[in-house]
Short mmCIF file of C-alpha atoms in Angstrom, two decimals:
data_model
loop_
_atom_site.label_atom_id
_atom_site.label_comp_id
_atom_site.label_asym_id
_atom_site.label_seq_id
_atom_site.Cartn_x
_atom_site.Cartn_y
_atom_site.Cartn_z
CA UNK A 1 -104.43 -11.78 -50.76
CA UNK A 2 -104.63 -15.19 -52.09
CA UNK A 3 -105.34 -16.25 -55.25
CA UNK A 4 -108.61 -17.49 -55.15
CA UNK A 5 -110.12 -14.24 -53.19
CA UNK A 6 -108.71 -12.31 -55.62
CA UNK A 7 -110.46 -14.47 -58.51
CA UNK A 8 -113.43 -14.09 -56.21
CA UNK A 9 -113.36 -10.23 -56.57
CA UNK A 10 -112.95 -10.37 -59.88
CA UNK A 11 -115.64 -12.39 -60.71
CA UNK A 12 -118.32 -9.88 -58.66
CA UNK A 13 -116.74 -7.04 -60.08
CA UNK A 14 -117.18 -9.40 -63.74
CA UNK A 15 -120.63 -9.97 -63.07
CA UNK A 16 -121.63 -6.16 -61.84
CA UNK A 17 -120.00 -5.28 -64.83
CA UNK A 18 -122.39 -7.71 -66.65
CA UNK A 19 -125.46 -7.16 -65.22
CA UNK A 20 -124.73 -3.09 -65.29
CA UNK A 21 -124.13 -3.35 -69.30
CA UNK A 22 -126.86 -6.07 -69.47
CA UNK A 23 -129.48 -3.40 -68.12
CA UNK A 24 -128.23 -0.92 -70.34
CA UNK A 25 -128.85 -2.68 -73.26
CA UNK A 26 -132.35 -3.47 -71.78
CA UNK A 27 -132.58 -0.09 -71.24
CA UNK A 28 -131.42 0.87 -74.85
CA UNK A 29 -133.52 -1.72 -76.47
CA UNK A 30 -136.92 -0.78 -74.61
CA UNK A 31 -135.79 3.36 -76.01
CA UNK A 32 -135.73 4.76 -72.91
CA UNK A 33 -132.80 4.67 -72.00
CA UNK A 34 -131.72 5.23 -68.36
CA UNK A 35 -128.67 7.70 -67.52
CA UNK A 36 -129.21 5.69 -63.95
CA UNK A 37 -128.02 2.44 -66.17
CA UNK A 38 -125.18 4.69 -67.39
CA UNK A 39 -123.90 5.62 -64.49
CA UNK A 40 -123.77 2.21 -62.75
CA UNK A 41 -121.83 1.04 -66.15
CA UNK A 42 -119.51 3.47 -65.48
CA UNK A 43 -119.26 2.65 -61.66
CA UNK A 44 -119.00 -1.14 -62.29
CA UNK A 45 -115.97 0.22 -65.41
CA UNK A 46 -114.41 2.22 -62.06
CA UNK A 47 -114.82 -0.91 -60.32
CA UNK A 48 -113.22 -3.52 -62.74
CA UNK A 49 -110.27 -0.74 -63.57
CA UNK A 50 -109.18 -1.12 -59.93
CA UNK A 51 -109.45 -5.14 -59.40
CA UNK A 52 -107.20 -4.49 -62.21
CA UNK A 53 -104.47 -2.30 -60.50
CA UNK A 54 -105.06 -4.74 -57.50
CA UNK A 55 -104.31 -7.74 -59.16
CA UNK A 56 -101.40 -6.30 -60.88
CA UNK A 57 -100.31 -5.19 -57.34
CA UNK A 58 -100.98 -8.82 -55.84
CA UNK A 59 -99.18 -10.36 -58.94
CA UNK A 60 -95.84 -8.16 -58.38
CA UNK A 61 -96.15 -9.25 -54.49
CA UNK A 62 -96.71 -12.81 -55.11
CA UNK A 63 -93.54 -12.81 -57.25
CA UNK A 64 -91.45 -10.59 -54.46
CA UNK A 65 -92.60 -13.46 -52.20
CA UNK A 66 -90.76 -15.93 -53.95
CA UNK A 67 -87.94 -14.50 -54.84
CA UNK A 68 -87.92 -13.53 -51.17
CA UNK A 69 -88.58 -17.11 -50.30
CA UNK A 70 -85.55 -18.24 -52.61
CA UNK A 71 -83.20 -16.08 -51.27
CA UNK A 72 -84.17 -16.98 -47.68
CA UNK A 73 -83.62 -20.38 -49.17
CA UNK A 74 -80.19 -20.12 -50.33
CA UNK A 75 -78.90 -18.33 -47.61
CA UNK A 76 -80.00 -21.19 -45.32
CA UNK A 77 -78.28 -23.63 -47.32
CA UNK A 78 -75.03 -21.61 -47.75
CA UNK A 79 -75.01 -21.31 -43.66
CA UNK A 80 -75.57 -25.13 -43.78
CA UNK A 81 -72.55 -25.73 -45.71
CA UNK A 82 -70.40 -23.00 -43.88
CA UNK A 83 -71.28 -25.11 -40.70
CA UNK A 84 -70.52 -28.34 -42.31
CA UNK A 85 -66.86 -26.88 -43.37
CA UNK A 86 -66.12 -25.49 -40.15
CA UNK A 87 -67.29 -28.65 -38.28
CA UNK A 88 -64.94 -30.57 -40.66
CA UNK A 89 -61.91 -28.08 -40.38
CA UNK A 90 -62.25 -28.40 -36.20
CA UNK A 91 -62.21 -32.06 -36.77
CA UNK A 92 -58.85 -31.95 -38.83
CA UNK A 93 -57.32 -29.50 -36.70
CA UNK A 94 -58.12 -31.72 -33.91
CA UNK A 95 -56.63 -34.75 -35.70
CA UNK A 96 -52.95 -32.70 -36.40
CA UNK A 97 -52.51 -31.20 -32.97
CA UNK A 98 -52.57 -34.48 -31.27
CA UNK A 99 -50.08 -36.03 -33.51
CA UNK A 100 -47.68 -32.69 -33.12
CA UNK A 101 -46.03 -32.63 -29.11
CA UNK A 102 -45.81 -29.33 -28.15
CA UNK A 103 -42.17 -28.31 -28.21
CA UNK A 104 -40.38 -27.57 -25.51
CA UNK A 105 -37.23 -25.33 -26.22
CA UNK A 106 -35.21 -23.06 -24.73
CA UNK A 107 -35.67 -20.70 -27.17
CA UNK A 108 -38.64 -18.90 -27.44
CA UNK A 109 -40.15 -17.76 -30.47
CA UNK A 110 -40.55 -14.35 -28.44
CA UNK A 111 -36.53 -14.69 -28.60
CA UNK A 112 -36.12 -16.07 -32.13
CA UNK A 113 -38.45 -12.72 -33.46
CA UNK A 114 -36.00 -10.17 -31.66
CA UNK A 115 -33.26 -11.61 -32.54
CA UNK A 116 -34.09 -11.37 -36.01
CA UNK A 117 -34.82 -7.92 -35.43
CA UNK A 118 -31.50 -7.43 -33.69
CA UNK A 119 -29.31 -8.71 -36.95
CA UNK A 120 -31.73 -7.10 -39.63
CA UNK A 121 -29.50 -3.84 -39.54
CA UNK A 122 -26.74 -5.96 -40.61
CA UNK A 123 -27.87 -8.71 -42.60
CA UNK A 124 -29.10 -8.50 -46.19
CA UNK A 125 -29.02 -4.89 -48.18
CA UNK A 126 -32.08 -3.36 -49.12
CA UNK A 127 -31.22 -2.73 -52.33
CA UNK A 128 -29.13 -5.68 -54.36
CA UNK A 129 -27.98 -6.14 -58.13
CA UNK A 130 -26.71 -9.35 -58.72
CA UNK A 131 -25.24 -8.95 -61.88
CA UNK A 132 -22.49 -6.11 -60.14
CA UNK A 133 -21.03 -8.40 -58.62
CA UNK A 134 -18.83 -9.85 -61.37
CA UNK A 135 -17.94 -6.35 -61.93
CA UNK A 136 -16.49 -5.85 -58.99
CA UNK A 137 -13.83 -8.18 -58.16
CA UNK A 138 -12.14 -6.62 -61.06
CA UNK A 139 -12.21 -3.25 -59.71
CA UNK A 140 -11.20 -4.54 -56.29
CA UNK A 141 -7.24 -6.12 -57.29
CA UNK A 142 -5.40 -2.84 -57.52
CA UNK A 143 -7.21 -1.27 -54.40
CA UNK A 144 -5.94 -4.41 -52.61
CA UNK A 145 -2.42 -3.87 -52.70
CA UNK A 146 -3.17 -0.63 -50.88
CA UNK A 147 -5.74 -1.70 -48.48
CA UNK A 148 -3.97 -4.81 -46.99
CA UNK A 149 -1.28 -2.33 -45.87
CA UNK A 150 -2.28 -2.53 -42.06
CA UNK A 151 -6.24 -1.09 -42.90
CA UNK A 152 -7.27 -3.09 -40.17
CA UNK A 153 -6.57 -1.98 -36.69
CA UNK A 154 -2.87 -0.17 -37.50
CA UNK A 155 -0.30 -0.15 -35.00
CA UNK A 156 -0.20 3.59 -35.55
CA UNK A 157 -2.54 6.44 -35.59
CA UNK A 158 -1.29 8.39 -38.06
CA UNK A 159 -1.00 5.57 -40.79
CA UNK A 160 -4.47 4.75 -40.15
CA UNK A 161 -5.54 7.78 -41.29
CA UNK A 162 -2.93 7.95 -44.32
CA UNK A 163 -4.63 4.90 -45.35
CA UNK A 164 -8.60 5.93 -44.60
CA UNK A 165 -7.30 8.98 -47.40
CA UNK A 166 -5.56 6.47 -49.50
CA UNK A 167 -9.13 4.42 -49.66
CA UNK A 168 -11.05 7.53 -50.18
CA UNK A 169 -9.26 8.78 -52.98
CA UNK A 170 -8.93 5.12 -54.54
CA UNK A 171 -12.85 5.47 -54.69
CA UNK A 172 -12.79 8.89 -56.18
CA UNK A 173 -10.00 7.34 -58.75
CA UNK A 174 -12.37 4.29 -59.61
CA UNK A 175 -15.61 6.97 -59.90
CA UNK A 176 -13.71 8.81 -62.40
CA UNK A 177 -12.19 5.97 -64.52
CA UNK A 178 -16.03 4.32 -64.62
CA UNK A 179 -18.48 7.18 -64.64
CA UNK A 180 -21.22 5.09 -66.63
CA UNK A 181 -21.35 2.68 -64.21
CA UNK A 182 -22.47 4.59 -60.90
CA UNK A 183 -24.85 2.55 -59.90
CA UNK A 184 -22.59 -0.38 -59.36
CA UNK A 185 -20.65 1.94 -57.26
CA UNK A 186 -23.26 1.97 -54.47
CA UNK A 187 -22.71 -2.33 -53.49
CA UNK A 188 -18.92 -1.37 -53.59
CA UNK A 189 -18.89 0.94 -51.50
CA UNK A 190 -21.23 -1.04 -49.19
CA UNK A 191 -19.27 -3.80 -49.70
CA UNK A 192 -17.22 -3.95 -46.73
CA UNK A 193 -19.87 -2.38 -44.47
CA UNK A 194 -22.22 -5.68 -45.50
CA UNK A 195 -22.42 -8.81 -43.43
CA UNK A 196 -19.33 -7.96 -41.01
CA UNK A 197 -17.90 -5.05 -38.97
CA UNK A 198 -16.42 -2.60 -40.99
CA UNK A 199 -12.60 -1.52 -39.94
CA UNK A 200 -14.46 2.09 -38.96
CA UNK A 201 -16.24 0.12 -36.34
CA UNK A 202 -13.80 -1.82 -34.86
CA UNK A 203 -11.63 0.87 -33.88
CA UNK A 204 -14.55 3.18 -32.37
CA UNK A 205 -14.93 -0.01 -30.18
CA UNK A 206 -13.96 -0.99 -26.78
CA UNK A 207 -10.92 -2.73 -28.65
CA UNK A 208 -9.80 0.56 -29.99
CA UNK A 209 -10.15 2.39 -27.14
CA UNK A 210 -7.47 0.24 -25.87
CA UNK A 211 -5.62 -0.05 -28.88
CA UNK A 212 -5.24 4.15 -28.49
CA UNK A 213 -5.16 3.33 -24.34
CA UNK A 214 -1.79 1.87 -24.96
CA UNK A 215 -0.61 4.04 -27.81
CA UNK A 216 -0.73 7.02 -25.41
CA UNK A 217 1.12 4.94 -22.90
CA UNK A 218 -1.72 4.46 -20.66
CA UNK A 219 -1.95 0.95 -19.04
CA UNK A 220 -5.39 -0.28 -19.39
CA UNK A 221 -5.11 -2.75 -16.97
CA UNK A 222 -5.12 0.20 -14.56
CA UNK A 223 -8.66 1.51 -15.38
CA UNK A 224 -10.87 0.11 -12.91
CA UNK A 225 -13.83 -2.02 -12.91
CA UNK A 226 -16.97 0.03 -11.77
CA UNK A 227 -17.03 -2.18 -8.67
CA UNK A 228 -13.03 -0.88 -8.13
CA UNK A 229 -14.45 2.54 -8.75
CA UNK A 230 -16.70 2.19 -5.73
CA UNK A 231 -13.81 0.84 -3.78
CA UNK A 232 -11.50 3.72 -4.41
CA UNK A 233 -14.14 6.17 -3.81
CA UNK A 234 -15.14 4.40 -0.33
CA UNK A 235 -11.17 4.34 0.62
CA UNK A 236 -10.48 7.70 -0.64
CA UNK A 237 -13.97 9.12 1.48
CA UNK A 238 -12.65 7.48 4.65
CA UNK A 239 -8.86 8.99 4.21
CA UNK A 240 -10.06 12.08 3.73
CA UNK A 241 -11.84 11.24 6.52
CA UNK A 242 -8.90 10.12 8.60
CA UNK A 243 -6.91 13.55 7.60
CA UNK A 244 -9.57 16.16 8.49
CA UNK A 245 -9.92 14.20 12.02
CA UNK A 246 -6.30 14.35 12.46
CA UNK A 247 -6.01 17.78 11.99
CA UNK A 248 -8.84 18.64 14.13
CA UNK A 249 -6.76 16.55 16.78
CA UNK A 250 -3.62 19.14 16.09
CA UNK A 251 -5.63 22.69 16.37
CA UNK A 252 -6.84 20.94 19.82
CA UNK A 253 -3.36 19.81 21.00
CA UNK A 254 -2.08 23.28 19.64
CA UNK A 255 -4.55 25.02 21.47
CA UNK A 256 -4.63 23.09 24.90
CA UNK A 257 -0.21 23.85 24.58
CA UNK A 258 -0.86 27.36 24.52
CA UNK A 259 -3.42 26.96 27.70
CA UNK A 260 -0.68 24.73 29.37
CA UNK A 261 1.30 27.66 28.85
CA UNK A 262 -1.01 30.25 30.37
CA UNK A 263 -1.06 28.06 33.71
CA UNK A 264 2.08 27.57 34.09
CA UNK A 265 2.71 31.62 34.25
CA UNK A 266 -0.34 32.21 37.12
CA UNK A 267 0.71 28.83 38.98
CA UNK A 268 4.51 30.39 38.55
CA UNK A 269 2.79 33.36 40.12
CA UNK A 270 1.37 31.45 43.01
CA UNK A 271 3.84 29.48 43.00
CA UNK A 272 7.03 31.81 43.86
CA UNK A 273 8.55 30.83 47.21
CA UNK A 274 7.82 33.90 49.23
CA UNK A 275 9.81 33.99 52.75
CA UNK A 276 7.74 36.26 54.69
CA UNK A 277 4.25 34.34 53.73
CA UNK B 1 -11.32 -4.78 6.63
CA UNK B 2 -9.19 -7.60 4.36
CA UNK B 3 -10.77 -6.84 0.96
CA UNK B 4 -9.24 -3.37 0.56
CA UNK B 5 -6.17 -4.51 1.91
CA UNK B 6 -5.82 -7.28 -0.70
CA UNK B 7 -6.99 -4.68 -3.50
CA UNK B 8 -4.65 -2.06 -2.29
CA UNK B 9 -2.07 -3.77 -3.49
CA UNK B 10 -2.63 -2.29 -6.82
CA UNK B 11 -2.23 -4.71 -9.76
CA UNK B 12 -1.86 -8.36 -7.40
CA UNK B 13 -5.59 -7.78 -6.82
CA UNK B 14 -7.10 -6.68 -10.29
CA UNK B 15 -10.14 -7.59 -11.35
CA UNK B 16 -9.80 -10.17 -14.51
CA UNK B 17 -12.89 -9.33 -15.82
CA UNK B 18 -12.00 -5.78 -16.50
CA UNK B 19 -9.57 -4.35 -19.04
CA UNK B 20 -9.38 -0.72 -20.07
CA UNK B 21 -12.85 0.39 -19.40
CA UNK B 22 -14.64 -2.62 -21.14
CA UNK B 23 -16.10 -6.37 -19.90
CA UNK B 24 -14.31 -9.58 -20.45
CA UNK B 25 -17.22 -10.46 -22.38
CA UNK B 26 -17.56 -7.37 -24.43
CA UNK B 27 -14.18 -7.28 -25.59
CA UNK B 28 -14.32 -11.25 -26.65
CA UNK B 29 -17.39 -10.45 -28.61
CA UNK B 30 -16.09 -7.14 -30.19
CA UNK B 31 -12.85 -9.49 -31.36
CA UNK B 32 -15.05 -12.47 -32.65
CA UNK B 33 -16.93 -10.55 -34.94
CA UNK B 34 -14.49 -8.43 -35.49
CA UNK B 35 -12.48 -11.39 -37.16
CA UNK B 36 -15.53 -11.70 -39.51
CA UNK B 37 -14.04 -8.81 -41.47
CA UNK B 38 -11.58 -11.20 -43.82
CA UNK B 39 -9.35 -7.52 -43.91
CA UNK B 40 -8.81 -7.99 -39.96
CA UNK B 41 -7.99 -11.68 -40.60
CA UNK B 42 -5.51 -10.71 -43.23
CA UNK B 43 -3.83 -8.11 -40.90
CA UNK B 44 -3.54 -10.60 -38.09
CA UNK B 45 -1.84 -12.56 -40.24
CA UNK B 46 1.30 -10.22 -41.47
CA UNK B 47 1.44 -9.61 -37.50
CA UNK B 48 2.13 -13.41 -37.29
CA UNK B 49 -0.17 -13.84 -34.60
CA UNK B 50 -1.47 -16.89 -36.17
CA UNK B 51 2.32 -18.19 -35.11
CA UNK B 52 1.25 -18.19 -31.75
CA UNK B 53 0.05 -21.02 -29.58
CA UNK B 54 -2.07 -19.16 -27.12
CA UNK B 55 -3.34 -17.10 -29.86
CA UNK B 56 -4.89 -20.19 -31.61
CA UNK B 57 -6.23 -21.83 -28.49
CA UNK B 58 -7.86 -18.67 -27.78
CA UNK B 59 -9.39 -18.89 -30.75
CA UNK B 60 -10.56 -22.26 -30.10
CA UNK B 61 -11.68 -20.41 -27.01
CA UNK B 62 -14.31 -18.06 -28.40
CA UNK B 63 -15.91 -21.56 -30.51
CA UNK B 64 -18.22 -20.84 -27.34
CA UNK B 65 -19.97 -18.58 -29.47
CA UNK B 66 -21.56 -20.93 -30.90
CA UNK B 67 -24.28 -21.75 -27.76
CA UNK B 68 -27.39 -20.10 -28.19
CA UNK B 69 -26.88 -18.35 -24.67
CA UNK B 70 -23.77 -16.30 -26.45
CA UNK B 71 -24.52 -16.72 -29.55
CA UNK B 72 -27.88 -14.30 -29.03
CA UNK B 73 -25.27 -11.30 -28.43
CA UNK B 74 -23.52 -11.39 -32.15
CA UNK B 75 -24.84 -9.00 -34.31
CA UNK B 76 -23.16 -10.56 -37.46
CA UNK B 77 -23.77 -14.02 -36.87
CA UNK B 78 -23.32 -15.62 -39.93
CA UNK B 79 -19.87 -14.47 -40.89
CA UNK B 80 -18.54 -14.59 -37.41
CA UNK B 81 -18.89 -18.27 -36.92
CA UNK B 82 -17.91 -19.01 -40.49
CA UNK B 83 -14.64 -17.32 -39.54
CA UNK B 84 -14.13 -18.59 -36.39
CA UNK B 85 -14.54 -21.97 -38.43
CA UNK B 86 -12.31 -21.64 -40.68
CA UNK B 87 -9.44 -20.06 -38.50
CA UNK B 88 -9.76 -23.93 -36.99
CA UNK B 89 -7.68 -25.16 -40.18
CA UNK B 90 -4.10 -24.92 -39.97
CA UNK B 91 -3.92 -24.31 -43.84
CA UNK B 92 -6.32 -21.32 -43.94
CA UNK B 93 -4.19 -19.83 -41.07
CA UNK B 94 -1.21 -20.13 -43.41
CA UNK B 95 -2.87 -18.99 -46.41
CA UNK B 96 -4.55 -16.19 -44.39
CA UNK B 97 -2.06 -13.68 -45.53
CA UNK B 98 -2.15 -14.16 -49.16
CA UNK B 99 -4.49 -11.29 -50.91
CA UNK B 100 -6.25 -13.84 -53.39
CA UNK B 101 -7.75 -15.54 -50.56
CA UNK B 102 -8.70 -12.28 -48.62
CA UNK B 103 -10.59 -11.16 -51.76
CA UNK B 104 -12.52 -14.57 -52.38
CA UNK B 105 -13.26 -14.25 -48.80
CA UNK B 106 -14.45 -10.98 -48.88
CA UNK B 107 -16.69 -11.84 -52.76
CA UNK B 108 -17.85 -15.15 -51.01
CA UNK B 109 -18.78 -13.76 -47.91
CA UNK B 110 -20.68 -10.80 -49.44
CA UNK B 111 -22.46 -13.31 -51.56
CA UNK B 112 -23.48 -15.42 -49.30
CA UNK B 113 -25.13 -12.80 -47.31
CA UNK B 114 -26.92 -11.56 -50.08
CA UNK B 115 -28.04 -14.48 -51.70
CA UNK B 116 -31.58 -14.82 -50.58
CA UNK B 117 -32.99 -11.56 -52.48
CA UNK B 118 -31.57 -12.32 -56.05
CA UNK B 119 -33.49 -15.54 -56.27
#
C-alpha cells in the first residue's frame, strides 16, 4: 500500500467521521436526537480505529522494506568487492608463476615428506630442557673412565655385559648422589640414545651378528647368499636324486643276479650231456 | 652345467656381496652410522684401526653416502655424515682416542640435534 492510497483512506474515513459527528450535532441541536446518528458515529469511530492499526501496519512494512532494501544493498556491494579481490589475487598469482620455472628435481617432495618421516624417530626429543645440559657434562667425566673401556662393540661377550652392569649401576650411583635433580636425569639417560645409534643397537645388528659369528668360531663368509641357498638346495635335490636312482639300479642288478642264477640251474638241467638221448 | 661347478668350489666362488647373513650394502650402512656414535669412534681408535691404510680409504669409501640415492637409507643422517667428515682429518683420527674430545663430541653432537626446539 502506497502512501498516497493510504492518505486516501484516511481522508474518507476523516470525512465519514466528519459528516457522522456533523449530523449528530445537527441532530443534537434540532433536540431530537437520532440513535441512527449515534450509531454511524460509532461505525465511522470503528472505522478510523482501524485505518489506524493499518497505517501503523503499513508504516512498520515500509520501514522493513528499507532496511530490507539496505541489506540487499550491502550485500551486493560486499560480493562486488569479493569479486574485485579475487580478480586481483588471480592476476598476481598469474604474474608469480610465470616468473617461477617449475623445478625439475630428482627428488620429489613425495620423497622429501617420507623421508622426514623416516628420521623423525631419531631426530629431535620430544621433550628438551636446555638449561640440563650444562649440568651434565659434569656428571658425565667420572662415568667416562668406565665407559670408554671397550663399551662399544667389545671383543668379548662377557666384558660387554660386565660393562652394560658397570653403566647401569653408574646411573643408579649418579640417581642417588643427585636425587633433587630427577628430571635432568631423563636427557642423560637419553643422551646416548639421541641423534646416533646407541651401542645396544649396533650389536643387535647385522654387524653383531657377525661380531658373535666369529666369536663362536663360525666363518661368516660361509653363510650363503639367498641366491647360494637356492643353489645348494637345487644341487643337493638332484644328488639325492642321483643316489635314490643308483640304488634303484642295485636292487635291479641284485635281483636280475639271483634270476641269472635260477637259469643257470634249469639250463644245467637241460643242459647235462646225457649219452643215451 | 659350469655355474655350479665354479661355485662348488666352495670359497673361490663366493658371492662378494654377501657376508654372514647380511648385504654388502646393509652392513656399510649399519657401520656408517654406526661411527656416528663418538663412543664407537673412540673404541676404534684404542684398536688402532685408524693406523691402517685400507681402513681409512674405506672410510673415504663410504663418503658415497653422501648422494641422495644412499643417502635416503640413513636413519641418522646428520651425525653420520658429520662423522664421516671429520674422520677425513688426520688430526681428529689422532685425537680420536683422547676422552675430552669423545665427550665434546658426544655434548656437541647432542646439541646440535636438539637445537631447533630451545629457540
Amino acid at each position: 500500500m502506497s502512501d498516497q492510497s493510504m492518505l486516501a483512506c484516511f481522508q474518507t474515513s476523516y470525512q465519514r467521521m466528519e459528516q457522522a459527528l456533523q449530523r449528530l450535532t445537527d441532530s443534537i441541536a434540532a433536540y431530537n436526537p437520532s440513535t441512527a446518528a449515534g450509531d454511524e458515529l460509532i461505525a465511522a469511530d470503528d472505522e478510523l480505529n482501524e485505518n489506524l492499526e493499518l497505517l501503523v501496519k503499513h508504516q512498520r512494512q515500509v520501514r522493513r522494506i528499507e532496511s530490507l532494501k539496505r541489506e540487499a544493498e550491502d550485500n551486493d556491494a560486499t560480493l562486488r568487492s569479493s569479486i574485485q579481490q579475487v580478480a586481483n589475487l588471480r592476476k598476481e598469482i598469474n604474474a608469480i608463476s610465470s616468473t617461477n620455472p617449475p623445478s625439475e628435481r630428482e627428488t620429489t617432495v613425495d620423497e622429501i615428506l617420507s623421508f622426514a618421516r623416516f628420521i623423525s624417530p631419531t631426530t629431535v626429543p620430544p621433550t628438551f630442557r636446555k638449561q640440563d645440559v650444562a649440568l651434565k657434562s659434569v656428571k658425565r667425566e667420572p662415568s667416562d673412565a668406565q665407559i670408554t673401556n671397550g663399551i662399544a662393540t667389545p671383543p668379548s661377550g662377557a666384558q660387554d655385559e660386565e660393562d652394560a652392569q658397570a653403566i647401569r649401576s653408574e646411573n643408579a650411583g649418579t640417581r642417588a648422589l643427585k636425587p633433587e635433580q630427577a628430571a635432568w636425569l631423563d636427557p642423560l639417560a637419553g643422551l646416548p640414545f639421541e641423534p646416533w645409534p646407541s651401542v645396544d643397537k649396533i650389536q643387535a645388528g647385522a654387524l653383531g651378528d657377525i661380531q658373535r659369528m666369529v666369536e663362536a668360531g663360525k666363518d661368516p663368509a660361509s653363510v650363503l647368499s639367498p641366491e647360494e641357498k637356492i643353489e645348494a638346495d637345487k644341487r643337493r635335490a638332484e644328488e639325492e636324486e642321483k643316489e635314490r636312482l643308483e640304488e634303484l639300479e642295485r636292487e635291479k642288478r641284485r635281483a636280475s643276479m639271483f634270476d641269472v642264477g635260477r637259469r643257470r640251474t634249469t639250463f644245467d638241467q637241460s643242459d647235462v650231456f646225457d649219452p643215451d638221448a | 652345467m659350469a655355474e655350479p661347478q665354479a661355485k662348488a668350489n666352495g670359497l673361490k666362488g663366493r658371492d662378494v656381496e654377501w657376508y654372514g647373513g647380511a648385504s654388502r650394502f646393509e652392513l656399510e650402512l649399519e657401520f656408517a652410522q654406526a661411527l656416528s656414535n663418538p663412543l664407537y669412534v673412540q673404541y676404534l681408535a684404542t684398536q688402532k684401526y685408524f693406523e691402517d691404510e685400507n681402513f681409512i680409504r674405506y672410510l673415504d669409501y663410504l663418503q658415497y653416502f653422501r648422494e641422495p640415492r644412499y643417502l635416503k637409507f640413513l636413519q641418522y643422517p646428520g651425525p653420520t655424515l658429520r662423522m664421516l667428515e671429520l674422520l677425513q682429518q688426520e688430526q681428529f683420527r689422532k685425537d680420536a682416542i683422547s676422552p675430552a674430545l669423545t665427550q665434546a663430541l658426544l655434548e656437541n653432537g647432542f646439541e646440535a640435534a636438539t637445537a631447533g626446539l630451545s629457540k
